[in-house]
């Protein structure tokens, strides 16, 4: 018995150690040991149902579950408290003065390769599974925005909700966060323009990330 | 026995390497089973994350050990236990899908997180049971042909010399 169980235990221990060492050494796809990647933040203060206040026309905003987005329903309904923005509202906001002035920002929660294949114009890429790597460069723009819209693939993709939760843990006020549940699927179905180069984060007219910044891509 | 070792070993190395190439996908697959808590234990260790980090390497290590014939029975035990556990989990998940209605049991397909993409449930269960059988053979067999375990200078831990 000992000749079987002890080696088995050693295999598990050595395998685990190898996994931990490899994980800490990898630059792409590193998994945090402690983060709950699937946590959903709850609104600490129930938000009023008043429409979003913006300097330009307010986007269409609702509250509720992943089923309330309308159009294509989420593959798996995920209850959350974040404000939901639909495609019409998203289109209005993307081309609004608020977006131009940086008061409204958009975050693409998908991985960088998928983001590069096409994303909402002006959206920053903050991959939900590597926030430590992606977020710092865009933090000045995100933290200064009044409206932050997070999206991912749409359909059954839940990463936008998880990333919005992570942003609340990094100090972003709950009420500023919105989830575009229809996501990339909804945007492409609308026929609206798509962008492939990194969006630029500028502070006081100086580019701090994107378009040659963190990702090193040239416009 | 040698064929069982090579087959099992090669397969698990392949599956482990496949998982290493897609760590986030594997993390999400583990979560899909709902067997481990999503919140970290002691506020610092998330079991889903630890499994996603460690499991591919345990598979690869067991695969290598089976092929070279070192700690044969120990690595067979680990693989056998993993197979038993995950086969049960896959079966229960398929039962859940079946109970939701609309699909014949053997028509159910999903990505089990095994490193093989979307699988047909009946085919996967049959495959896993065959692999489990091979593990049992490797576990119970006393053959040490072409095995490092057979060399006198590599004693097995726990075995008195």
Coordinates of C-alpha atoms in Angstrom, one line a residue:
Chain A
X1 CA 0.0 0.0 0.0
X2 CA 2.8 2.4 1.0
X3 CA 4.5 1.7 -2.3
X4 CA 1.5 3.0 -4.1
X5 CA 0.1 5.8 -2.0
X6 CA 3.4 7.6 -1.1
X7 CA 4.5 7.9 -4.8
X8 CA 1.0 9.0 -5.7
X9 CA 1.1 11.8 -3.1
X10 CA 4.6 12.8 -4.2
X11 CA 3.4 13.0 -7.8
X12 CA 0.6 15.3 -6.8
X13 CA 2.9 17.5 -4.7
X14 CA 5.6 17.7 -7.4
X15 CA 3.0 18.3 -10.1
X16 CA 1.4 21.1 -8.1
X17 CA 4.8 22.6 -7.4
X18 CA 5.6 22.5 -11.1
X19 CA 2.3 24.1 -11.9
X20 CA 2.8 26.9 -9.5
X21 CA 6.3 27.6 -10.7
X22 CA 5.2 27.5 -14.4
X23 CA 2.3 29.8 -13.6
X24 CA 4.4 32.4 -11.8
X25 CA 6.9 32.4 -14.7
X26 CA 4.4 32.7 -17.5
X27 CA 3.8 36.2 -18.9
X28 CA 0.6 35.2 -20.8
X29 CA -2.3 33.4 -19.2
X30 CA -1.0 33.6 -15.7
X31 CA -3.8 32.8 -13.2
X32 CA -4.0 34.5 -9.8
X33 CA -4.1 32.1 -6.9
X34 CA -6.5 34.2 -4.9
X35 CA -8.8 36.1 -7.3
X36 CA -12.4 35.0 -7.7
X37 CA -12.7 35.6 -11.5
X38 CA -16.4 34.9 -11.4
X39 CA -17.5 37.2 -8.6
X40 CA -20.5 39.5 -9.2
X41 CA -20.5 42.7 -7.2
X42 CA -23.8 43.8 -5.6
X43 CA -24.8 47.4 -5.7
X44 CA -24.1 48.7 -2.2
X45 CA -26.7 51.3 -2.6
X46 CA -29.8 50.6 -4.7
X47 CA -29.6 53.1 -7.6
X48 CA -32.6 55.3 -8.5
X49 CA -34.3 54.5 -11.7
X50 CA -33.5 58.0 -13.0
X51 CA -32.0 58.1 -16.5
X52 CA -28.3 58.4 -16.8
X53 CA -27.1 62.1 -16.5
X54 CA -24.8 63.0 -19.3
X55 CA -23.7 66.2 -20.9
X56 CA -25.2 65.0 -24.1
X57 CA -28.4 63.0 -24.7
X58 CA -28.5 60.2 -22.1
X59 CA -28.2 56.7 -23.5
X60 CA -30.9 54.1 -23.1
X61 CA -30.1 52.5 -19.8
X62 CA -32.0 49.9 -17.9
X63 CA -31.3 47.8 -14.8
X64 CA -31.7 44.1 -14.3
X65 CA -30.5 40.8 -15.4
X66 CA -28.8 39.5 -18.4
X67 CA -32.2 38.7 -19.9
X68 CA -33.3 42.4 -19.8
X69 CA -30.9 43.4 -22.6
X70 CA -33.5 42.6 -25.2
X71 CA -32.6 41.2 -28.6
X72 CA -30.5 38.0 -28.4
X73 CA -30.9 36.6 -24.9
X74 CA -27.9 35.5 -23.0
X75 CA -27.2 31.8 -23.2
X76 CA -27.1 31.7 -19.4
X77 CA -29.1 34.3 -17.5
X78 CA -26.8 35.9 -14.9
X79 CA -28.3 38.1 -12.3
X80 CA -26.4 41.3 -11.6
X81 CA -27.0 44.9 -10.4
X82 CA -25.1 46.8 -13.0
X83 CA -26.9 49.1 -15.3
X84 CA -27.5 47.6 -18.7
X85 CA -27.1 49.5 -21.9
X86 CA -28.6 48.3 -25.1
X87 CA -27.1 48.6 -28.6
X88 CA -29.0 51.7 -29.5
X89 CA -27.8 53.4 -26.3
X90 CA -24.3 52.2 -27.0
X91 CA -24.3 53.6 -30.5
X92 CA -25.5 57.0 -29.2
X93 CA -22.9 57.0 -26.4
X94 CA -19.9 55.9 -28.6
X95 CA -20.5 58.8 -31.0
X96 CA -21.5 61.3 -28.3
X97 CA -19.5 64.4 -27.1
X98 CA -19.1 62.7 -23.7
X99 CA -17.2 59.9 -25.4
X100 CA -15.1 62.4 -27.4
X101 CA -14.3 64.3 -24.2
X102 CA -13.4 61.2 -22.3
X103 CA -16.4 61.4 -19.9
X104 CA -17.6 58.1 -21.2
X105 CA -15.2 55.3 -21.8
X106 CA -15.7 51.8 -23.1
X107 CA -13.8 48.7 -22.0
X108 CA -13.5 45.5 -24.1
X109 CA -13.0 42.6 -21.6
X110 CA -11.9 40.1 -24.3
X111 CA -8.3 38.9 -24.8
X112 CA -6.0 41.1 -26.8
X113 CA -6.0 39.0 -30.0
X114 CA -9.8 39.0 -30.2
X115 CA -9.8 42.7 -29.4
X116 CA -7.3 43.4 -32.2
X117 CA -9.5 41.6 -34.7
X118 CA -12.2 44.2 -34.1
X119 CA -13.6 46.2 -31.3
X120 CA -16.0 49.1 -30.5
X121 CA -14.4 52.4 -31.7
X122 CA -12.5 54.0 -28.8
X123 CA -12.8 50.9 -26.5
X124 CA -9.8 50.1 -24.3
X125 CA -8.8 46.5 -23.9
X126 CA -8.7 45.3 -20.3
X127 CA -8.7 41.5 -20.5
X128 CA -10.8 40.2 -17.6
X129 CA -8.3 37.4 -16.9
X130 CA -5.2 39.6 -16.8
X131 CA -6.4 42.9 -15.3
X132 CA -3.1 43.6 -13.5
X133 CA -1.3 43.7 -16.9
X134 CA -3.9 45.7 -18.8
X135 CA -5.6 48.0 -16.4
X136 CA -2.8 50.3 -15.1
X137 CA -2.1 51.9 -18.5
X138 CA -5.7 52.9 -19.0
X139 CA -6.5 53.6 -15.4
X140 CA -6.1 57.4 -15.7
X141 CA -8.8 57.5 -18.4
X142 CA -11.1 55.0 -16.8
X143 CA -10.9 56.6 -13.3
X144 CA -11.7 60.0 -14.7
X145 CA -14.7 58.9 -16.7
X146 CA -18.2 59.4 -15.4
X147 CA -19.6 56.6 -17.5
X148 CA -17.8 53.3 -18.0
X149 CA -19.3 50.7 -20.3
X150 CA -17.9 47.2 -20.2
X151 CA -18.6 44.6 -22.8
X152 CA -17.3 41.2 -24.0
X153 CA -18.5 38.9 -26.8
X154 CA -22.2 39.1 -26.1
X155 CA -24.6 36.1 -26.0
X156 CA -23.5 33.9 -23.1
X157 CA -20.3 35.8 -22.4
X158 CA -20.2 36.9 -18.7
X159 CA -16.8 38.4 -18.6
X160 CA -18.1 41.9 -18.8
X161 CA -20.0 41.5 -15.5
X162 CA -16.9 39.9 -13.9
X163 CA -14.7 42.7 -15.1
X164 CA -17.1 45.3 -13.9
X165 CA -17.0 43.6 -10.5
X166 CA -13.2 43.7 -10.5
X167 CA -13.3 47.4 -11.4
X168 CA -15.5 48.1 -8.3
X169 CA -12.8 46.4 -6.3
X170 CA -10.3 48.8 -7.8
X171 CA -12.2 51.7 -6.5
X172 CA -14.5 52.5 -9.5
X173 CA -17.9 53.6 -8.1
X174 CA -20.6 51.1 -8.8
X175 CA -23.0 53.6 -10.2
X176 CA -20.6 54.6 -13.0
X177 CA -20.4 51.1 -14.4
X178 CA -22.6 49.8 -17.2
X179 CA -22.7 46.5 -18.9
X180 CA -23.3 46.3 -22.7
X181 CA -24.8 42.7 -22.6
X182 CA -25.3 42.3 -26.3
X183 CA -21.5 42.9 -26.6
X184 CA -19.5 42.4 -29.7
X185 CA -22.2 40.3 -31.3
X186 CA -24.7 43.1 -30.9
X187 CA -22.3 45.8 -32.1
X188 CA -21.4 43.9 -35.3
X189 CA -25.0 43.1 -35.9
X190 CA -25.8 46.8 -35.9
X191 CA -23.5 47.4 -38.8
X192 CA -21.7 50.1 -37.0
X193 CA -18.0 50.9 -37.6
X194 CA -15.4 48.7 -36.0
X195 CA -11.8 49.5 -35.1
X196 CA -8.8 47.2 -35.1
X197 CA -6.0 49.4 -33.7
X198 CA -5.6 50.1 -30.0
X199 CA -7.7 52.9 -28.7
X200 CA -5.7 55.8 -27.2
X201 CA -5.9 57.0 -23.6
X202 CA -4.9 60.6 -23.4
X203 CA -4.5 62.7 -20.3
X204 CA -4.2 66.5 -20.8
X205 CA -3.7 65.9 -24.5
X206 CA -0.8 63.5 -23.9
X207 CA -1.2 59.9 -25.0
X208 CA -0.5 57.5 -22.0
X209 CA -1.6 54.2 -23.5
X210 CA -2.8 52.6 -26.7
X211 CA -1.8 53.5 -30.2
X212 CA 1.8 52.9 -29.6
X213 CA 1.5 52.8 -25.8
X214 CA 1.3 49.7 -23.6
X215 CA 0.7 47.3 -26.4
X216 CA 3.5 48.6 -28.5
X217 CA 1.3 48.8 -31.6
X218 CA 1.7 51.5 -34.1
X219 CA -1.6 53.2 -35.3
Chain B
X1 CA 1.2 -3.5 -20.0
X2 CA 3.8 -1.5 -22.0
X3 CA 1.2 -0.7 -24.6
X4 CA -1.2 0.5 -21.7
X5 CA 1.6 2.6 -20.3
X6 CA 2.5 4.2 -23.6
X7 CA -1.1 4.9 -24.5
X8 CA -2.1 6.3 -21.2
X9 CA 1.1 8.3 -20.8
X10 CA 1.0 9.8 -24.3
X11 CA -2.7 10.7 -24.0
X12 CA -2.3 12.4 -20.6
X13 CA 0.8 14.3 -21.8
X14 CA -1.2 15.5 -24.8
X15 CA -4.2 16.5 -22.7
X16 CA -2.0 18.3 -20.1
X17 CA -0.1 20.3 -22.7
X18 CA -3.4 21.2 -24.4
X19 CA -4.7 22.6 -21.1
X20 CA -1.4 24.6 -20.6
X21 CA -2.0 26.3 -23.9
X22 CA -5.5 27.6 -22.9
X23 CA -5.3 28.2 -19.1
X24 CA -8.3 30.6 -19.0
X25 CA -10.5 28.3 -21.0
X26 CA -9.6 25.4 -18.6
X27 CA -10.3 27.7 -15.6
X28 CA -13.8 28.4 -17.0
X29 CA -14.4 24.7 -17.8
X30 CA -13.6 23.7 -14.1
X31 CA -16.0 26.4 -12.9
X32 CA -18.8 25.0 -15.2
X33 CA -18.9 21.8 -13.1
X34 CA -19.7 23.7 -10.0
X35 CA -17.8 21.3 -7.8
X36 CA -15.4 23.7 -6.2
X37 CA -16.3 27.0 -4.4
X38 CA -15.8 30.2 -6.4
X39 CA -14.8 32.2 -3.4
X40 CA -11.2 31.7 -2.1
X41 CA -10.7 29.7 1.0
X42 CA -9.0 31.6 3.9
X43 CA -9.3 34.7 1.6
X44 CA -6.2 33.7 -0.3
X45 CA -6.5 30.4 -2.1
X46 CA -9.0 29.8 -4.8
X47 CA -9.4 26.1 -5.3
X48 CA -10.7 26.5 -8.9
X49 CA -7.6 28.5 -9.7
X50 CA -5.3 26.1 -8.0
X51 CA -6.8 23.2 -9.9
X52 CA -6.4 25.0 -13.2
X53 CA -2.8 25.7 -12.3
X54 CA -1.8 22.3 -11.0
X55 CA -3.9 19.7 -12.9
X56 CA -2.2 20.0 -16.3
X57 CA 1.2 19.5 -14.7
X58 CA 0.0 16.5 -12.7
X59 CA -1.3 15.0 -15.9
X60 CA 1.9 15.6 -17.8
X61 CA 4.0 14.3 -14.9
X62 CA 2.0 11.1 -14.6
X63 CA 2.2 10.7 -18.4
X64 CA 6.0 11.0 -18.3
X65 CA 6.3 8.7 -15.3
X66 CA 4.1 6.0 -17.0
X67 CA 6.2 6.2 -20.2
X68 CA 9.5 5.9 -18.5
X69 CA 8.2 3.4 -16.0
X70 CA 9.0 5.3 -12.7
X71 CA 6.6 5.2 -9.8
X72 CA 4.3 3.3 -12.1
X73 CA 1.7 2.3 -9.6
X74 CA 1.6 5.6 -7.9
X75 CA 1.1 7.6 -11.1
X76 CA -1.5 5.0 -12.3
X77 CA -3.3 5.5 -9.0
X78 CA -3.3 9.3 -9.5
X79 CA -4.6 9.0 -13.0
X80 CA -7.2 6.4 -12.1
X81 CA -8.5 8.6 -9.3
X82 CA -8.6 11.6 -11.6
X83 CA -10.4 9.6 -14.3
X84 CA -12.9 8.2 -11.8
X85 CA -13.6 11.7 -10.4
X86 CA -13.9 13.5 -13.8
X87 CA -15.9 10.7 -15.5
X88 CA -18.4 11.0 -12.7
X89 CA -18.5 14.8 -13.0
X90 CA -19.0 14.6 -16.7
X91 CA -21.7 12.0 -16.3
X92 CA -23.5 14.2 -13.7
X93 CA -23.2 17.2 -15.9
X94 CA -24.7 15.3 -18.8
X95 CA -27.6 14.1 -16.6
X96 CA -28.2 17.7 -15.7
X97 CA -28.4 18.6 -19.4
X98 CA -30.6 15.6 -20.1
X99 CA -33.0 16.6 -17.3
X100 CA -33.4 20.1 -18.8
X101 CA -35.1 18.1 -21.6
X102 CA -35.1 18.0 -25.3
X103 CA -31.9 16.0 -26.1
X104 CA -31.4 12.3 -26.1
X105 CA -28.7 11.4 -23.6
X106 CA -26.3 10.1 -26.2
X107 CA -27.0 13.2 -28.3
X108 CA -25.6 15.5 -25.6
X109 CA -22.4 17.3 -26.6
X110 CA -20.3 19.8 -24.6
X111 CA -16.7 20.8 -24.0
X112 CA -15.8 18.8 -20.9
X113 CA -12.6 20.7 -20.4
X114 CA -10.6 17.5 -21.0
X115 CA -8.4 19.2 -23.7
X116 CA -10.3 17.5 -26.6
X117 CA -12.8 20.2 -27.4
X118 CA -16.5 19.5 -27.7
X119 CA -17.2 15.8 -27.1
X120 CA -20.2 13.5 -27.5
X121 CA -21.1 12.3 -24.0
X122 CA -21.6 8.6 -24.6
X123 CA -18.4 8.4 -26.6
X124 CA -16.5 10.3 -23.9
X125 CA -17.8 8.1 -21.1
X126 CA -16.8 5.0 -23.1
X127 CA -13.4 6.4 -23.7
X128 CA -12.9 7.3 -20.1
X129 CA -14.0 3.9 -18.8
X130 CA -11.5 2.3 -21.2
X131 CA -8.8 4.6 -19.9
X132 CA -9.8 3.7 -16.4
X133 CA -9.5 0.1 -17.3
X134 CA -5.9 0.7 -18.6
X135 CA -5.1 2.5 -15.3
X136 CA -6.3 -0.5 -13.3
X137 CA -4.1 -2.7 -15.4
X138 CA -1.1 -0.5 -14.9
X139 CA -1.9 -0.3 -11.2
X140 CA -2.2 -4.0 -10.6
X141 CA 0.4 -5.3 -13.0
X142 CA 3.7 -6.4 -11.6
X143 CA 5.4 -6.2 -15.0
X144 CA 8.4 -3.8 -14.9
X145 CA 9.6 -4.4 -18.5
X146 CA 11.3 -1.4 -19.9
X147 CA 10.7 0.5 -16.7
X148 CA 13.0 2.6 -14.6
X149 CA 11.3 1.1 -11.5
X150 CA 13.0 -2.2 -12.4
X151 CA 16.5 -0.7 -12.1
X152 CA 18.0 -1.6 -8.7
X153 CA 19.2 1.9 -7.9
X154 CA 15.7 3.4 -8.1
X155 CA 13.9 2.1 -5.0
X156 CA 10.2 2.8 -4.7
X157 CA 9.4 5.1 -1.8
X158 CA 7.5 3.1 0.8
X159 CA 8.9 -0.2 -0.3
X160 CA 11.3 -1.8 2.2
X161 CA 14.5 -2.9 0.6

